[in-house]
Amino acid sequence: MTRHETAAWLLAHDRYVILTHRNPDGDTIGCASALCRGLRALGKTAHILENPQFSARYGRWLDGLLCPAPGPEDTVVSVDIAAETLLPDNAAGLAGKIRLAIDHHGSNTGFAACSCVEPDLAACGELVYALLVEELGVALTPELAEAIYLAVSTDTGCFQYANTTASTLRVAASVMDAGCQAYAINKVFFGTKSISRLQLEARLTESMEVLAGGLVAICHVPLGWMAELGLTEDDLDAIASFPRNVEGVEVGVTVREQAPGRLKISLRTGEYTNASAICAHLGGGGHKAAAGATVQGEYPAVRAQLLSAMRAEGVPV
Amino acid sequence: MTRHETAAWLLAHDRYVILTHRNPDGDTIGCASALCRGLRALGKTAHILENPQFSARYGRWLDGLLCPAPGPEDTVVSVDIAAETLLPDNAAGLAGKIRLAIDHHGSNTGFAACSCVEPDLAACGELVYALLVEELGVALTPELAEAIYLAVSTDTGCFQYANTTASTLRVAASVMDAGCQAYAINKVFFGTKSISRLQLEARLTESMEVLAGGLVAICHVPLGWMAELGLTEDDLDAIASFPRNVEGVEVGVTVREQAPGRLKISLRTGEYTNASAICAHLGGGGHKAAAGATVQGEYPAVRAQLLSAMRAEGVPV
């Protein structure tokens, strides 16, 4: 659906329950928070479905908005979710029942009855902004402004990534005018590292595997490091970007052991390599420059699969 | 002078030589590049004075614009320079001869015959943009756009620091519309770290001194590390922010040995501490949240002076 049709659809329904994705980040949470507040401002009943993986630092975007489960009459909407396999465990039963998907992933599988998907946008938050503010005329309160800011800043790495456009920056300017305290958000999510995180980065620097004359860098994060370094989930945030950010690296890979025998592979690539195509060989997907896959197995075997997926896509490893 | 008066002044003069500051960064270089190109677009003769500290990665902002020395009839203008003590060595003889200072430092000493200083701006580049584009109607070429972007992105840490305003973001949006390839710039200056830089950060993580229950963090960078880790000046860029970015730190200090017995102290502070006031005790200055001083002596003695300057300003160390 177009933005205009989606806005009309949102006006025509009520009793909203909004879904966020597994491993929720600032884009899915910011979108859910903004959409929930925006729908309430329009006189609708709206909640966000609890997600067992919400971390404490997102509290102020979620307080007062959560519900434990949708009722049978509720209108279930997903934000920033590309596929039903990305639903959190407590929402798995809602597969097939999602009425509207608002998303910016080109790989969106079309799982919802209606979809509003704009793959050219850096953040799903830009689409939620357009729907609420531009289409539906919702006034930007500071809370709504900060929800949009959380979303757009998260998916652009605070306006640093290649997906950032002039339009992204204007959305951010607009929400700052509306009272968003951007720096307080930046400080927590981009400007601050815990000592544990710094120790993790020091270890990754020492243990990184560099291949193809420096074009490829692979970081392996064994499960045991979590306890050894006292790492929280927040400390692992955006760790997938770490190897790609080494000078000269075109393909940065992190392989994180999430549970014994379950490895989460994340790729971040430059303009010459399609991360999504590589991850498709491993049963995953995503964007061209950022994709992932979850694989069962031990690191040496998974590393071999990964290298072979890269070779299949022309990476000289 | 107001923006309007400064624009009229720029139109009324000719034969410009533009000065950048010692330890030149993206703001002073971006401003000089933009001003030089903008003045040329207005039909003026304009050059940037060579600075022995220009590093290679700024080449494309400077190529074709440099001159070795001003003639006696030339109009000397400084950009982003707060005091004549910050002139590079080859410009020291120009003290007292600067006709116009364009700057955003509240601590600007008024050294120039005329000054246009706006301390509320995050970057001097915002002022140069306003003068050239808004006041003088200069068309934004891609080169001019990238010079402005370099300036505003540098001084805001790619729009992450507290000084970033909605207006800063709109200037960035405007130059992106004009053809600035922002990501290529972000990747070099913000998104990429050399292996040497990562090794430096690993060492700083291990050696950082944490005081006052975590409110103060001090990093000492001995001269010997440069050779040991193969560090370049670019690798040291923004290293001053490193300790301040540790979770919970209000006062982050780096003490870098620039030459045997010469230490450069850099402070980055949160909202409760005035970095400029602390540095004033050490013969330096700057902004409230970012200031510095250069001190003669060995580290243990300088560290003691630093702690006493902090105590004098209420920091409980």
Tab-separated table of C-alpha atoms in Angstrom, chain A residues 4-202:
chain	number	residue	atom	x	y	z
A	4	HIS	CA	-1.698	7.520	1.758
A	5	GLU	CA	-3.570	4.196	1.654
A	6	THR	CA	-1.773	3.017	4.766
A	7	ALA	CA	-2.719	6.193	6.629
A	8	ALA	CA	-6.355	5.689	5.633
A	9	TRP	CA	-6.143	2.045	6.757
A	10	LEU	CA	-4.768	3.122	10.156
A	11	LEU	CA	-7.661	5.576	10.558
A	12	ALA	CA	-10.195	2.912	9.595
A	13	HIS	CA	-9.107	0.343	12.214
A	14	ASP	CA	-8.737	0.315	15.991
A	15	ARG	CA	-7.510	-1.822	18.942
A	16	TYR	CA	-3.945	-1.987	17.743
A	17	VAL	CA	-1.283	-4.366	19.005
A	18	ILE	CA	2.134	-3.582	17.584
A	19	LEU	CA	4.849	-6.217	17.131
A	20	THR	CA	8.604	-5.681	17.304
A	21	HIS	CA	11.227	-8.070	15.990
A	22	ARG	CA	13.426	-10.626	17.706
A	23	ASN	CA	16.651	-9.052	19.050
A	24	PRO	CA	14.791	-5.715	19.152
A	25	ASP	CA	16.832	-2.633	18.276
A	26	GLY	CA	16.122	1.079	18.332
A	27	ASP	CA	14.417	1.088	14.955
A	28	THR	CA	11.764	-1.503	15.765
A	29	ILE	CA	11.298	-0.115	19.302
A	30	GLY	CA	11.276	3.532	18.201
A	31	CYS	CA	8.752	2.727	15.458
A	32	ALA	CA	6.528	0.789	17.839
A	33	SER	CA	6.675	3.562	20.435
A	34	ALA	CA	5.972	6.303	17.885
A	35	LEU	CA	3.158	4.379	16.196
A	36	CYS	CA	1.542	3.483	19.527
A	37	ARG	CA	1.675	7.075	20.776
A	38	GLY	CA	0.575	8.440	17.422
A	39	LEU	CA	-2.428	6.088	17.226
A	40	ARG	CA	-3.402	7.018	20.771
A	41	ALA	CA	-3.189	10.696	19.800
A	42	LEU	CA	-5.673	9.861	17.033
A	43	GLY	CA	-8.064	8.442	19.634
A	44	LYS	CA	-7.295	4.785	19.014
A	45	THR	CA	-6.577	2.057	21.542
A	46	ALA	CA	-3.011	0.899	20.970
A	47	HIS	CA	-0.396	-1.229	22.725
A	48	ILE	CA	2.964	-2.771	21.987
A	49	LEU	CA	3.252	-6.500	22.528
A	50	GLU	CA	5.795	-7.305	25.223
A	51	ASN	CA	9.021	-8.736	23.857
A	52	PRO	CA	11.107	-10.887	26.209
A	53	GLN	CA	14.249	-9.345	24.754
A	54	PHE	CA	13.457	-5.663	25.463
A	55	SER	CA	16.447	-4.313	27.387
A	56	ALA	CA	16.264	-1.850	30.260
A	57	ARG	CA	17.713	1.084	28.383
A	58	TYR	CA	14.670	1.228	26.127
A	59	GLY	CA	12.380	1.596	29.151
A	60	ARG	CA	11.312	5.163	28.566
A	61	TRP	CA	10.190	4.367	25.030
A	62	LEU	CA	8.001	1.510	26.272
A	63	ASP	CA	6.697	2.469	29.720
A	64	GLY	CA	2.907	2.501	29.809
A	65	LEU	CA	2.578	1.118	26.286
A	66	LEU	CA	2.995	-2.653	26.728
A	67	CYS	CA	0.450	-5.457	26.714
A	68	PRO	CA	1.008	-9.178	27.358
A	69	ALA	CA	-1.009	-10.585	24.433
A	70	PRO	CA	-3.490	-9.456	21.778
A	71	GLY	CA	-7.157	-10.328	22.044
A	72	PRO	CA	-8.914	-12.096	19.148
A	73	GLU	CA	-10.458	-8.827	17.901
A	74	ASP	CA	-7.235	-6.834	17.992
A	75	THR	CA	-5.530	-5.401	14.915
A	76	VAL	CA	-1.994	-6.752	14.813
A	77	VAL	CA	0.588	-4.572	13.070
A	78	SER	CA	4.309	-5.238	12.722
A	79	VAL	CA	7.028	-2.605	12.438
A	80	ASP	CA	10.498	-3.169	10.948
A	81	ILE	CA	9.895	-6.929	10.628
A	82	ALA	CA	10.988	-8.511	7.338
A	83	ALA	CA	9.678	-12.046	7.907
A	84	GLU	CA	7.557	-14.006	10.364
A	85	THR	CA	10.637	-16.013	11.355
A	86	LEU	CA	11.863	-12.815	13.022
A	87	LEU	CA	8.935	-12.639	15.446
A	88	PRO	CA	9.945	-13.016	19.097
A	89	ASP	CA	9.057	-16.339	20.725
A	90	ASN	CA	5.952	-14.986	22.467
A	91	ALA	CA	4.586	-13.739	19.123
A	92	ALA	CA	5.231	-16.897	17.092
A	93	GLY	CA	1.553	-17.805	17.409
A	94	LEU	CA	0.620	-14.598	15.602
A	95	ALA	CA	2.124	-15.775	12.316
A	96	GLY	CA	-0.625	-15.572	9.690
A	97	LYS	CA	-2.585	-13.063	11.794
A	98	ILE	CA	-0.649	-9.890	11.060
A	99	ARG	CA	-2.935	-7.379	9.366
A	100	LEU	CA	-0.390	-4.734	8.412
A	101	ALA	CA	3.397	-4.700	8.057
A	102	ILE	CA	5.165	-1.335	8.075
A	103	ASP	CA	8.732	-1.979	6.982
A	104	HIS	CA	11.774	-0.825	5.022
A	105	HIS	CA	13.387	-4.177	4.202
A	106	GLY	CA	13.588	-5.008	0.506
A	107	SER	CA	13.545	-8.661	1.595
A	108	ASN	CA	10.110	-8.325	3.281
A	109	THR	CA	8.368	-11.614	2.511
A	110	GLY	CA	4.888	-10.126	2.197
A	111	PHE	CA	3.693	-12.156	5.188
A	112	ALA	CA	1.090	-9.595	6.291
A	113	ALA	CA	-2.408	-9.147	4.851
A	114	CYS	CA	-1.419	-5.572	3.942
A	115	SER	CA	2.095	-4.181	3.603
A	116	CYS	CA	3.602	-0.727	3.394
A	117	VAL	CA	7.272	-1.349	2.570
A	118	GLU	CA	9.736	1.307	1.393
A	119	PRO	CA	13.174	-0.229	0.888
A	120	ASP	CA	14.814	3.080	-0.039
A	121	LEU	CA	14.433	4.432	3.469
A	122	ALA	CA	17.362	4.197	5.860
A	123	ALA	CA	15.086	3.526	8.819
A	124	CYS	CA	11.564	2.240	9.239
A	125	GLY	CA	11.221	5.271	11.532
A	126	GLU	CA	11.225	7.562	8.503
A	127	LEU	CA	8.155	5.765	7.207
A	128	VAL	CA	6.372	5.926	10.567
A	129	TYR	CA	7.207	9.655	10.700
A	130	ALA	CA	5.777	10.148	7.212
A	131	LEU	CA	2.602	8.223	8.069
A	132	LEU	CA	1.933	9.892	11.407
A	133	VAL	CA	3.147	13.436	10.873
A	134	GLU	CA	2.879	14.048	7.140
A	135	GLU	CA	-0.139	11.880	6.277
A	136	LEU	CA	-2.166	11.882	9.498
A	137	GLY	CA	-1.173	15.282	10.894
A	138	VAL	CA	-0.273	13.950	14.349
A	139	ALA	CA	1.419	16.662	16.424
A	140	LEU	CA	5.015	15.863	17.376
A	141	THR	CA	5.169	15.692	21.165
A	142	PRO	CA	8.633	15.355	22.707
A	143	GLU	CA	7.912	11.654	23.426
A	144	LEU	CA	6.876	10.979	19.857
A	145	ALA	CA	9.858	13.004	18.603
A	146	GLU	CA	12.288	10.963	20.701
A	147	ALA	CA	10.771	7.707	19.457
A	148	ILE	CA	11.306	8.755	15.841
A	149	TYR	CA	14.823	9.930	16.676
A	150	LEU	CA	15.683	6.617	18.337
A	151	ALA	CA	14.543	4.798	15.197
A	152	VAL	CA	16.338	6.917	12.599
A	153	SER	CA	19.540	7.338	14.593
A	154	THR	CA	19.770	3.587	15.290
A	155	ASP	CA	19.505	2.428	11.714
A	156	THR	CA	21.908	5.059	10.384
A	157	GLY	CA	24.530	4.627	13.128
A	158	CYS	CA	23.769	8.210	14.189
A	159	PHE	CA	23.704	9.443	10.555
A	160	GLN	CA	27.019	7.872	9.698
A	161	TYR	CA	26.070	4.924	7.477
A	162	ALA	CA	25.685	4.926	3.692
A	163	ASN	CA	21.891	4.698	3.932
A	164	THR	CA	21.601	8.194	5.454
A	165	THR	CA	19.927	10.653	3.096
A	166	ALA	CA	19.142	14.359	3.190
A	167	SER	CA	15.603	13.319	3.995
A	168	THR	CA	16.767	11.288	7.023
A	169	LEU	CA	18.605	14.340	8.335
A	170	ARG	CA	15.528	16.527	7.845
A	171	VAL	CA	13.374	14.082	9.821
A	172	ALA	CA	15.973	14.260	12.603
A	173	ALA	CA	16.023	18.075	12.424
A	174	SER	CA	12.256	18.156	12.623
A	175	VAL	CA	12.096	15.976	15.739
A	176	MET	CA	14.849	18.036	17.382
A	177	ASP	CA	12.720	21.127	16.791
A	178	ALA	CA	9.865	19.281	18.510
A	179	GLY	CA	11.843	18.813	21.705
A	180	CYS	CA	13.817	15.638	21.171
A	181	GLN	CA	16.900	15.723	23.407
A	182	ALA	CA	19.080	14.086	20.824
A	183	TYR	CA	22.361	14.244	22.698
A	184	ALA	CA	21.064	12.338	25.700
A	185	ILE	CA	20.065	9.553	23.311
A	186	ASN	CA	23.307	9.718	21.331
A	187	LYS	CA	25.355	9.573	24.501
A	188	VAL	CA	23.727	6.334	25.639
A	189	PHE	CA	23.552	4.568	22.292
A	190	PHE	CA	26.556	5.883	20.366
A	191	GLY	CA	28.818	7.955	22.584
A	192	THR	CA	29.355	5.639	25.497
A	193	LYS	CA	31.037	2.304	25.891
A	194	SER	CA	31.164	0.225	29.026
A	195	ILE	CA	34.512	-1.008	30.268
A	196	SER	CA	33.320	-4.527	29.373
A	197	ARG	CA	32.607	-3.439	25.821
A	198	LEU	CA	36.050	-1.833	25.522
A	199	GLN	CA	37.626	-5.039	26.814
A	200	LEU	CA	35.644	-6.980	24.239
A	201	GLU	CA	36.914	-4.703	21.480
A	202	ALA	CA	40.469	-5.099	22.740
